Amino acid sequence: MSELMEAICALEKEKGIRKEILIEAVENALMQGCKAKFGKNDNFTCKVDQVTGDFRVIQSKEVVEEVTDDVLQISLEDARKIKTTYEIGDTVKFEIKSTDLGRIAIGNAKNSIIQKLRENERQAIFDEFNDKVNDVVTGIVQRSVGRNLIINLGKADAILNENEMVKGEHYRQGDRIKVYVHEVKSDKKGIKILVSRTHPNLVKKLFEAEVSEVQDGTVEIKNIAREPGSRTKMAVYSSNPDVDPVGACVGVNGSRVNAVVDELKGEKIDIINWSDNPANLIENALSPAKVVSVGADEEEKSAIVVVPDYQLSLAIGRDGQNARLAARLTNYKIDIKSETQAKELGLFDEYYDDYNEGDEYYDYRDGEKYEGEGYEGGDDYEGDYADDNYEASANDGSEMNAESEETDDNN
């Protein structure tokens, strides 16, 4: 095996570039060297032996009576010095040695090979990380550029922009972190890999890595609503009646969910059962609060939820977070009212009338059923924010009905 082939095999192993591509780069580079030496003519061919690595550069010349271009033509007299049977119009082939190409031509060939190698290496890196879009990878914090971070992923660096960082998380050089790859770009400047710590799919992929039932499709993650660094609500479902989807994601003594919570630096996670019945789903989504009734309008994508007076602050959550996340998880606009206010407004009677008339309302009253339906990663949450009622939109969850100025004493 020649030194050239040894070098090609070493590059194939080190850079992950196929041998055929490297050999093609060498052939093209030698052709570039010929053109640099003899002009841009098409009477050169180059072939590298894929086994031995030996290469030959062949120049072809046409036999003519009178030579007008010595690069393309050869006289009949000179041709017959090589072989006496040559006639006018025949083609004579010469082998060109690399030393005949000249220093400049060899330099151009070398630069062409290097450029080809870089292009193929960049393409290989792009293909590798493009396959990892919508997946989670582990990287090492390298340095900061302005307010952004550069994360080393091994063969390439990724950019963690400031708006993709979780507020309150602090990163130091050398820290190992998991990031979600959401975009890979390639341009003349190189490859740009954009990663995130705030994307909801980061939570989904972490559970896929921890929960075998999610990996094999036995448990399906239906939807996720997340406020990064604070709280996440995740709805799960299993078509297998023998599998408890919530229990599978929680794990023995909370081992699985706690592994995800640790990776997210203590972010709390509520795991609830998915239901095709919107009233049931909304009730589950408001966990850990207990619900008296849910009136859900499927056409308007809105619902009125009644909770016990003492559960109002828990249903709403601190600064409205629990209601806001529930609205995003269910894609319903949720209006939360206390039981006392609902009775004063006659809502119970109204819902019963609508239900009996066949309107698209679902009335769900068993407030005790919610026990054991969900899991909250982290400490128990005690809400300390409540008006008499609260309205959360799936869009921003920020709209409040201030029908009463009375608030919880903790405010």
GROMACS .gro file of C-alpha atoms in nm:
model
  411
    1MET     CA    1   0.000   0.000   0.000
    2SER     CA    2   0.137   0.341  -0.101
    3GLU     CA    3   0.179   0.636   0.135
    4LEU     CA    4  -0.112   0.804  -0.042
    5MET     CA    5  -0.348   0.516   0.032
    6GLU     CA    6  -0.228   0.496   0.393
    7ALA     CA    7  -0.303   0.866   0.432
    8ILE     CA    8  -0.647   0.821   0.273
    9CYS     CA    9  -0.732   0.530   0.504
   10ALA     CA   10  -0.619   0.732   0.807
   11LEU     CA   11  -0.836   1.028   0.704
   12GLU     CA   12  -1.133   0.799   0.646
   13LYS     CA   13  -1.100   0.666   1.000
   14GLU     CA   14  -1.027   1.001   1.166
   15LYS     CA   15  -1.270   1.228   0.980
   16GLY     CA   16  -1.540   0.977   0.896
   17ILE     CA   17  -1.518   1.057   0.522
   18ARG     CA   18  -1.560   0.763   0.286
   19LYS     CA   19  -1.249   0.646   0.097
   20GLU     CA   20  -1.422   0.687  -0.240
   21ILE     CA   21  -1.483   1.056  -0.171
   22LEU     CA   22  -1.119   1.110  -0.070
   23ILE     CA   23  -0.991   0.932  -0.382
   24GLU     CA   24  -1.220   1.143  -0.598
   25ALA     CA   25  -1.078   1.454  -0.427
   26VAL     CA   26  -0.722   1.342  -0.512
   27GLU     CA   27  -0.817   1.279  -0.876
   28ASN     CA   28  -0.984   1.619  -0.905
   29ALA     CA   29  -0.686   1.786  -0.740
   30LEU     CA   30  -0.444   1.630  -0.987
   31MET     CA   31  -0.666   1.746  -1.272
   32GLN     CA   32  -0.658   2.098  -1.128
   33GLY     CA   33  -0.279   2.074  -1.120
   34CYS     CA   34  -0.270   1.977  -1.487
   35LYS     CA   35  -0.493   2.266  -1.583
   36ALA     CA   36  -0.278   2.504  -1.381
   37LYS     CA   37   0.032   2.382  -1.567
   38PHE     CA   38  -0.096   2.324  -1.920
   39GLY     CA   39  -0.413   2.530  -1.942
   40LYS     CA   40  -0.780   2.447  -1.909
   41ASN     CA   41  -0.795   2.165  -2.159
   42ASP     CA   42  -0.992   1.842  -2.147
   43ASN     CA   43  -0.718   1.614  -2.277
   44PHE     CA   44  -0.611   1.494  -1.930
   45THR     CA   45  -0.739   1.203  -1.727
   46CYS     CA   46  -0.644   1.090  -1.378
   47LYS     CA   47  -0.706   0.758  -1.211
   48VAL     CA   48  -0.616   0.644  -0.858
   49ASP     CA   49  -0.603   0.272  -0.784
   50GLN     CA   50  -0.839   0.215  -0.489
   51VAL     CA   51  -0.634  -0.081  -0.368
   52THR     CA   52  -0.272   0.027  -0.404
   53GLY     CA   53  -0.318   0.404  -0.410
   54ASP     CA   54  -0.100   0.435  -0.723
   55PHE     CA   55  -0.211   0.712  -0.953
   56ARG     CA   56  -0.155   0.795  -1.317
   57VAL     CA   57  -0.210   1.122  -1.501
   58ILE     CA   58  -0.253   1.069  -1.875
   59GLN     CA   59  -0.231   1.338  -2.142
   60SER     CA   60  -0.386   1.268  -2.482
   61LYS     CA   61  -0.261   1.432  -2.806
   62GLU     CA   62  -0.397   1.412  -3.157
   63VAL     CA   63  -0.156   1.317  -3.438
   64VAL     CA   64  -0.145   1.600  -3.697
   65GLU     CA   65   0.065   1.698  -3.995
   66GLU     CA   66   0.153   2.039  -3.852
   67VAL     CA   67   0.133   2.119  -3.479
   68THR     CA   68  -0.045   2.444  -3.382
   69ASP     CA   69  -0.098   2.358  -3.011
   70ASP     CA   70   0.167   2.140  -2.851
   71VAL     CA   71  -0.061   2.070  -2.551
   72LEU     CA   72  -0.330   1.913  -2.768
   73GLN     CA   73  -0.134   1.796  -3.072
   74ILE     CA   74   0.172   1.594  -3.176
   75SER     CA   75   0.333   1.575  -3.516
   76LEU     CA   76   0.318   1.256  -3.718
   77GLU     CA   77   0.697   1.242  -3.717
   78ASP     CA   78   0.720   1.258  -3.335
   79ALA     CA   79   0.433   1.013  -3.296
   80ARG     CA   80   0.607   0.755  -3.516
   81LYS     CA   81   0.914   0.783  -3.295
   82ILE     CA   82   0.694   0.638  -3.023
   83LYS     CA   83   0.512   0.388  -3.241
   84THR     CA   84   0.563   0.347  -3.616
   85THR     CA   85   0.201   0.256  -3.687
   86TYR     CA   86   0.052   0.594  -3.588
   87GLU     CA   87  -0.139   0.781  -3.860
   88ILE     CA   88  -0.293   1.126  -3.892
   89GLY     CA   89  -0.596   1.154  -3.659
   90ASP     CA   90  -0.477   0.892  -3.412
   91THR     CA   91  -0.448   0.969  -3.039
   92VAL     CA   92  -0.122   0.936  -2.853
   93LYS     CA   93  -0.129   0.902  -2.473
   94PHE     CA   94   0.151   1.021  -2.244
   95GLU     CA   95   0.190   0.962  -1.873
   96ILE     CA   96   0.271   1.278  -1.680
   97LYS     CA   97   0.479   1.247  -1.364
   98SER     CA   98   0.391   1.457  -1.065
   99THR     CA   99   0.731   1.627  -1.086
  100ASP     CA  100   0.637   1.749  -1.434
  101LEU     CA  101   0.345   1.947  -1.298
  102GLY     CA  102   0.562   2.206  -1.125
  103ARG     CA  103   0.560   2.352  -0.775
  104ILE     CA  104   0.268   2.588  -0.830
  105ALA     CA  105   0.053   2.316  -0.984
  106ILE     CA  106   0.131   2.079  -0.696
  107GLY     CA  107   0.044   2.355  -0.448
  108ASN     CA  108  -0.288   2.415  -0.622
  109ALA     CA  109  -0.360   2.044  -0.616
  110LYS     CA  110  -0.282   2.030  -0.245
  111ASN     CA  111  -0.512   2.325  -0.171
  112SER     CA  112  -0.787   2.162  -0.377
  113ILE     CA  113  -0.757   1.842  -0.171
  114ILE     CA  114  -0.767   2.036   0.157
  115GLN     CA  115  -1.073   2.233   0.045
  116LYS     CA  116  -1.250   1.916  -0.064
  117LEU     CA  117  -1.171   1.751   0.267
  118ARG     CA  118  -1.309   2.049   0.460
  119GLU     CA  119  -1.626   2.053   0.252
  120ASN     CA  120  -1.687   1.685   0.303
  121GLU     CA  121  -1.600   1.702   0.673
  122ARG     CA  122  -1.844   1.991   0.716
  123GLN     CA  123  -2.112   1.801   0.525
  124ALA     CA  124  -2.054   1.493   0.741
  125ILE     CA  125  -2.090   1.703   1.058
  126PHE     CA  126  -2.402   1.872   0.919
  127ASP     CA  127  -2.561   1.536   0.834
  128GLU     CA  128  -2.477   1.396   1.178
  129PHE     CA  129  -2.631   1.683   1.373
  130ASN     CA  130  -2.918   1.738   1.130
  131ASP     CA  131  -3.024   1.383   1.222
  132LYS     CA  132  -3.027   1.498   1.586
  133VAL     CA  133  -3.272   1.786   1.534
  134ASN     CA  134  -3.562   1.741   1.779
  135ASP     CA  135  -3.340   1.530   2.002
  136VAL     CA  136  -3.141   1.583   2.323
  137VAL     CA  137  -2.761   1.577   2.333
  138THR     CA  138  -2.507   1.627   2.610
  139GLY     CA  139  -2.254   1.907   2.575
  140ILE     CA  140  -1.988   2.089   2.773
  141VAL     CA  141  -2.004   2.462   2.839
  142GLN     CA  142  -1.704   2.614   2.661
  143ARG     CA  143  -1.728   2.991   2.684
  144SER     CA  144  -1.965   3.285   2.667
  145VAL     CA  145  -2.004   3.512   2.366
  146GLY     CA  146  -2.187   3.819   2.482
  147ARG     CA  147  -2.492   3.683   2.662
  148ASN     CA  148  -2.489   3.358   2.465
  149LEU     CA  149  -2.305   3.036   2.544
  150ILE     CA  150  -2.095   2.811   2.324
  151ILE     CA  151  -2.160   2.443   2.399
  152ASN     CA  152  -1.913   2.182   2.274
  153LEU     CA  153  -2.091   1.874   2.138
  154GLY     CA  154  -1.777   1.684   2.043
  155LYS     CA  155  -1.731   1.728   1.668
  156ALA     CA  156  -1.894   2.070   1.663
  157ASP     CA  157  -1.992   2.364   1.882
  158ALA     CA  158  -2.351   2.472   1.939
  159ILE     CA  159  -2.498   2.808   2.035
  160LEU     CA  160  -2.722   2.842   2.338
  161ASN     CA  161  -2.881   3.183   2.293
  162GLU     CA  162  -2.983   3.389   2.594
  163ASN     CA  163  -3.355   3.350   2.515
  164GLU     CA  164  -3.311   2.970   2.516
  165MET     CA  165  -3.159   2.967   2.866
  166VAL     CA  166  -3.365   2.904   3.177
  167LYS     CA  167  -3.382   3.206   3.404
  168GLY     CA  168  -3.214   3.128   3.730
  169GLU     CA  169  -2.985   2.858   3.588
  170HIS     CA  170  -2.617   2.943   3.606
  171TYR     CA  171  -2.357   2.780   3.384
  172ARG     CA  172  -1.984   2.761   3.438
  173GLN     CA  173  -1.709   2.662   3.199
  174GLY     CA  174  -1.673   2.284   3.198
  175ASP     CA  175  -2.032   2.213   3.313
  176ARG     CA  176  -2.198   1.917   3.140
  177ILE     CA  177  -2.557   1.996   3.039
  178LYS     CA  178  -2.826   1.837   2.827
  179VAL     CA  179  -2.967   2.057   2.550
  180TYR     CA  180  -3.241   2.020   2.290
  181VAL     CA  181  -3.128   2.058   1.927
  182HIS     CA  182  -3.394   2.260   1.748
  183GLU     CA  183  -3.216   2.382   1.434
  184VAL     CA  184  -2.904   2.313   1.225
  185LYS     CA  185  -2.793   2.555   0.952
  186SER     CA  186  -2.511   2.539   0.696
  187ASP     CA  187  -2.376   2.837   0.503
  188LYS     CA  188  -2.047   2.972   0.369
  189LYS     CA  189  -1.934   3.060   0.721
  190GLY     CA  190  -1.982   2.705   0.843
  191ILE     CA  191  -2.233   2.507   1.045
  192LYS     CA  192  -2.455   2.670   1.306
  193ILE     CA  193  -2.621   2.442   1.561
  194LEU     CA  194  -2.889   2.607   1.776
  195VAL     CA  195  -2.985   2.441   2.104
  196SER     CA  196  -3.231   2.512   2.384
  197ARG     CA  197  -3.288   2.452   2.754
  198THR     CA  198  -3.639   2.602   2.752
  199HIS     CA  199  -3.811   2.401   2.476
  200PRO     CA  200  -4.101   2.181   2.601
  201ASN     CA  201  -3.965   1.890   2.396
  202LEU     CA  202  -3.658   1.887   2.620
  203VAL     CA  203  -3.886   1.749   2.894
  204LYS     CA  204  -4.040   1.499   2.652
  205LYS     CA  205  -3.702   1.366   2.537
  206LEU     CA  206  -3.573   1.339   2.893
  207PHE     CA  207  -3.873   1.122   2.982
  208GLU     CA  208  -3.815   0.912   2.670
  209ALA     CA  209  -3.462   0.846   2.793
  210GLU     CA  210  -3.578   0.757   3.145
  211VAL     CA  211  -3.904   0.569   3.079
  212SER     CA  212  -3.887   0.252   2.870
  213GLU     CA  213  -4.265   0.254   2.825
  214VAL     CA  214  -4.240   0.593   2.654
  215GLN     CA  215  -3.955   0.470   2.433
  216ASP     CA  216  -4.148   0.169   2.306
  217GLY     CA  217  -4.474   0.362   2.262
  218THR     CA  218  -4.670   0.188   2.540
  219VAL     CA  219  -4.708   0.528   2.708
  220GLU     CA  220  -4.771   0.832   2.490
  221ILE     CA  221  -4.694   1.189   2.594
  222LYS     CA  222  -4.996   1.375   2.458
  223ASN     CA  223  -4.906   1.732   2.544
  224ILE     CA  224  -4.670   1.943   2.755
  225ALA     CA  225  -4.712   2.293   2.896
  226ARG     CA  226  -4.400   2.444   3.047
  227GLU     CA  227  -4.276   2.754   3.223
  228PRO     CA  228  -3.902   2.678   3.215
  229GLY     CA  229  -3.727   2.669   3.548
  230SER     CA  230  -4.052   2.680   3.743
  231ARG     CA  231  -4.315   2.421   3.651
  232THR     CA  232  -4.424   2.177   3.381
  233LYS     CA  233  -4.753   1.996   3.327
  234MET     CA  234  -4.747   1.682   3.115
  235ALA     CA  235  -5.046   1.475   2.999
  236VAL     CA  236  -4.981   1.105   2.934
  237TYR     CA  237  -5.190   0.819   2.796
  238SER     CA  238  -5.168   0.444   2.744
  239SER     CA  239  -5.396   0.231   2.527
  240ASN     CA  240  -5.288  -0.070   2.732
  241PRO     CA  241  -5.535  -0.104   3.024
  242ASP     CA  242  -5.270  -0.290   3.226
  243VAL     CA  243  -5.030   0.005   3.217
  244ASP     CA  244  -5.067   0.307   3.443
  245PRO     CA  245  -4.912   0.588   3.234
  246VAL     CA  246  -4.867   0.822   3.528
  247GLY     CA  247  -4.710   0.552   3.744
  248ALA     CA  248  -4.478   0.451   3.462
  249CYS     CA  249  -4.346   0.806   3.429
  250VAL     CA  250  -4.317   0.853   3.805
  251GLY     CA  251  -4.125   0.530   3.866
  252VAL     CA  252  -4.063   0.346   4.190
  253ASN     CA  253  -4.046   0.600   4.471
  254GLY     CA  254  -4.044   0.874   4.208
  255SER     CA  255  -3.708   0.760   4.067
  256ARG     CA  256  -3.787   0.834   3.704
  257VAL     CA  257  -3.952   1.172   3.743
  258ASN     CA  258  -3.691   1.281   3.998
  259ALA     CA  259  -3.412   1.206   3.749
  260VAL     CA  260  -3.576   1.447   3.506
  261VAL     CA  261  -3.638   1.703   3.782
  262ASP     CA  262  -3.268   1.687   3.876
  263GLU     CA  263  -3.162   1.744   3.515
  264LEU     CA  264  -3.395   2.047   3.501
  265LYS     CA  265  -3.239   2.187   3.822
  266GLY     CA  266  -3.545   2.133   4.041
  267GLU     CA  267  -3.820   2.234   3.798
  268LYS     CA  268  -4.149   2.092   3.932
  269ILE     CA  269  -4.336   1.847   3.710
  270ASP     CA  270  -4.707   1.757   3.728
  271ILE     CA  271  -4.793   1.437   3.541
  272ILE     CA  272  -5.163   1.388   3.470
  273ASN     CA  273  -5.380   1.138   3.284
  274TRP     CA  274  -5.493   1.238   2.938
  275SER     CA  275  -5.864   1.208   2.858
  276ASP     CA  276  -6.061   1.258   2.536
  277ASN     CA  277  -6.340   1.397   2.754
  278PRO     CA  278  -6.251   1.767   2.781
  279ALA     CA  279  -6.414   1.804   3.125
  280ASN     CA  280  -6.209   1.517   3.267
  281LEU     CA  281  -5.893   1.649   3.102
  282ILE     CA  282  -5.943   1.999   3.240
  283GLU     CA  283  -6.009   1.861   3.588
  284ASN     CA  284  -5.691   1.653   3.570
  285ALA     CA  285  -5.492   1.947   3.439
  286LEU     CA  286  -5.581   2.160   3.742
  287SER     CA  287  -5.408   1.910   3.971
  288PRO     CA  288  -5.339   1.920   4.260
  289ALA     CA  289  -5.661   2.119   4.318
  290LYS     CA  290  -5.992   1.935   4.364
  291VAL     CA  291  -6.278   2.027   4.132
  292VAL     CA  292  -6.654   2.040   4.199
  293SER     CA  293  -6.772   2.077   3.838
  294VAL     CA  294  -6.649   2.153   3.486
  295GLY     CA  295  -6.864   2.304   3.211
  296ALA     CA  296  -6.674   2.265   2.882
  297ASP     CA  297  -6.782   2.408   2.547
  298GLU     CA  298  -6.600   2.218   2.271
  299GLU     CA  299  -6.693   2.462   1.995
  300GLU     CA  300  -6.574   2.771   2.183
  301LYS     CA  301  -6.285   2.585   2.345
  302SER     CA  302  -6.376   2.740   2.678
  303ALA     CA  303  -6.470   2.603   3.017
  304ILE     CA  304  -6.602   2.721   3.352
  305VAL     CA  305  -6.458   2.533   3.647
  306VAL     CA  306  -6.602   2.542   3.998
  307VAL     CA  307  -6.377   2.452   4.290
  308PRO     CA  308  -6.435   2.444   4.667
  309ASP     CA  309  -6.374   2.778   4.832
  310TYR     CA  310  -6.070   2.649   5.022
  311GLN     CA  311  -5.920   2.508   4.697
  312LEU     CA  312  -5.943   2.831   4.494
  313SER     CA  313  -5.590   2.953   4.563
  314LEU     CA  314  -5.451   2.607   4.487
  315ALA     CA  315  -5.643   2.583   4.160
  316ILE     CA  316  -5.519   2.922   4.047
  317GLY     CA  317  -5.164   2.876   4.173
  318ARG     CA  318  -4.904   3.135   4.256
  319ASP     CA  319  -4.947   3.430   4.020
  320GLY     CA  320  -5.200   3.222   3.826
  321GLN     CA  321  -4.943   2.966   3.716
  322ASN     CA  322  -5.148   2.649   3.777
  323ALA     CA  323  -5.447   2.777   3.584
  324ARG     CA  324  -5.227   2.919   3.310
  325LEU     CA  325  -5.045   2.590   3.253
  326ALA     CA  326  -5.373   2.397   3.262
  327ALA     CA  327  -5.510   2.624   2.989
  328ARG     CA  328  -5.205   2.567   2.770
  329LEU     CA  329  -5.209   2.193   2.830
  330THR     CA  330  -5.576   2.152   2.736
  331ASN     CA  331  -5.598   2.435   2.478
  332TYR     CA  332  -5.911   2.556   2.659
  333LYS     CA  333  -5.983   2.900   2.800
  334ILE     CA  334  -6.053   2.821   3.166
  335ASP     CA  335  -6.261   3.040   3.396
  336ILE     CA  336  -6.223   2.933   3.761
  337LYS     CA  337  -6.489   3.029   4.014
  338SER     CA  338  -6.532   2.948   4.381
  339GLU     CA  339  -6.820   2.723   4.486
  340THR     CA  340  -6.985   3.005   4.679
  341GLN     CA  341  -6.978   3.238   4.380
  342ALA     CA  342  -7.102   2.967   4.145
  343LYS     CA  343  -7.405   2.909   4.370
  344GLU     CA  344  -7.473   3.280   4.388
  345LEU     CA  345  -7.465   3.303   4.008
  346GLY     CA  346  -7.681   2.994   3.967
  347LEU     CA  347  -7.421   2.823   3.751
  348PHE     CA  348  -7.508   2.475   3.869
  349ASP     CA  349  -7.868   2.515   3.756
  350GLU     CA  350  -7.754   2.667   3.428
  351TYR     CA  351  -7.524   2.375   3.350
  352TYR     CA  352  -7.788   2.119   3.434
  353ASP     CA  353  -8.037   2.293   3.202
  354ASP     CA  354  -7.784   2.307   2.918
  355TYR     CA  355  -7.685   1.946   2.970
  356ASN     CA  356  -8.046   1.825   2.969
  357GLU     CA  357  -8.118   2.021   2.652
  358GLY     CA  358  -7.840   1.831   2.473
  359ASP     CA  359  -7.593   2.119   2.432
  360GLU     CA  360  -7.221   2.044   2.406
  361TYR     CA  361  -7.152   2.069   2.777
  362TYR     CA  362  -6.982   1.821   3.007
  363ASP     CA  363  -7.063   1.845   3.376
  364TYR     CA  364  -6.823   1.673   3.613
  365ARG     CA  365  -6.890   1.690   3.986
  366ASP     CA  366  -6.694   1.421   4.167
  367GLY     CA  367  -6.434   1.637   4.335
  368GLU     CA  368  -6.292   1.342   4.528
  369LYS     CA  369  -6.195   1.146   4.219
  370TYR     CA  370  -5.885   1.358   4.169
  371GLU     CA  371  -5.692   1.196   4.452
  372GLY     CA  372  -5.405   0.988   4.316
  373GLU     CA  373  -5.461   1.098   3.953
  374GLY     CA  374  -5.148   1.312   3.930
  375TYR     CA  375  -4.795   1.346   4.054
  376GLU     CA  376  -4.609   1.660   4.143
  377GLY     CA  377  -4.230   1.640   4.130
  378GLY     CA  378  -4.083   1.833   4.421
  379ASP     CA  379  -4.238   1.970   4.737
  380ASP     CA  380  -4.613   2.008   4.783
  381TYR     CA  381  -4.736   2.336   4.646
  382GLU     CA  382  -4.945   2.572   4.852
  383GLY     CA  383  -5.101   2.844   4.639
  384ASP     CA  384  -5.117   3.186   4.794
  385TYR     CA  385  -5.284   3.385   4.518
  386ALA     CA  386  -5.658   3.394   4.458
  387ASP     CA  387  -5.939   3.622   4.359
  388ASP     CA  388  -6.296   3.503   4.377
  389ASN     CA  389  -6.252   3.366   4.028
  390TYR     CA  390  -5.980   3.342   3.764
  391GLU     CA  391  -5.975   3.309   3.388
  392ALA     CA  392  -5.681   3.152   3.207
  393SER     CA  393  -5.639   3.153   2.832
  394ALA     CA  394  -5.456   2.888   2.632
  395ASN     CA  395  -5.278   3.171   2.450
  396ASP     CA  396  -5.123   3.359   2.738
  397GLY     CA  397  -5.313   3.257   3.052
  398SER     CA  398  -5.302   3.610   3.181
  399GLU     CA  399  -5.664   3.731   3.170
  400MET     CA  400  -5.831   3.771   3.511
  401ASN     CA  401  -6.193   3.840   3.596
  402ALA     CA  402  -6.183   4.084   3.883
  403GLU     CA  403  -6.548   4.055   3.982
  404SER     CA  404  -6.455   4.089   4.346
  405GLU     CA  405  -6.180   4.287   4.515
  406GLU     CA  406  -6.152   4.032   4.793
  407THR     CA  407  -5.826   3.838   4.775
  408ASP     CA  408  -5.654   3.575   4.977
  409ASP     CA  409  -5.504   3.710   5.299
  410ASN     CA  410  -5.162   3.598   5.182
  411ASN     CA  411  -5.165   3.859   4.909
   0.00000   0.00000   0.00000
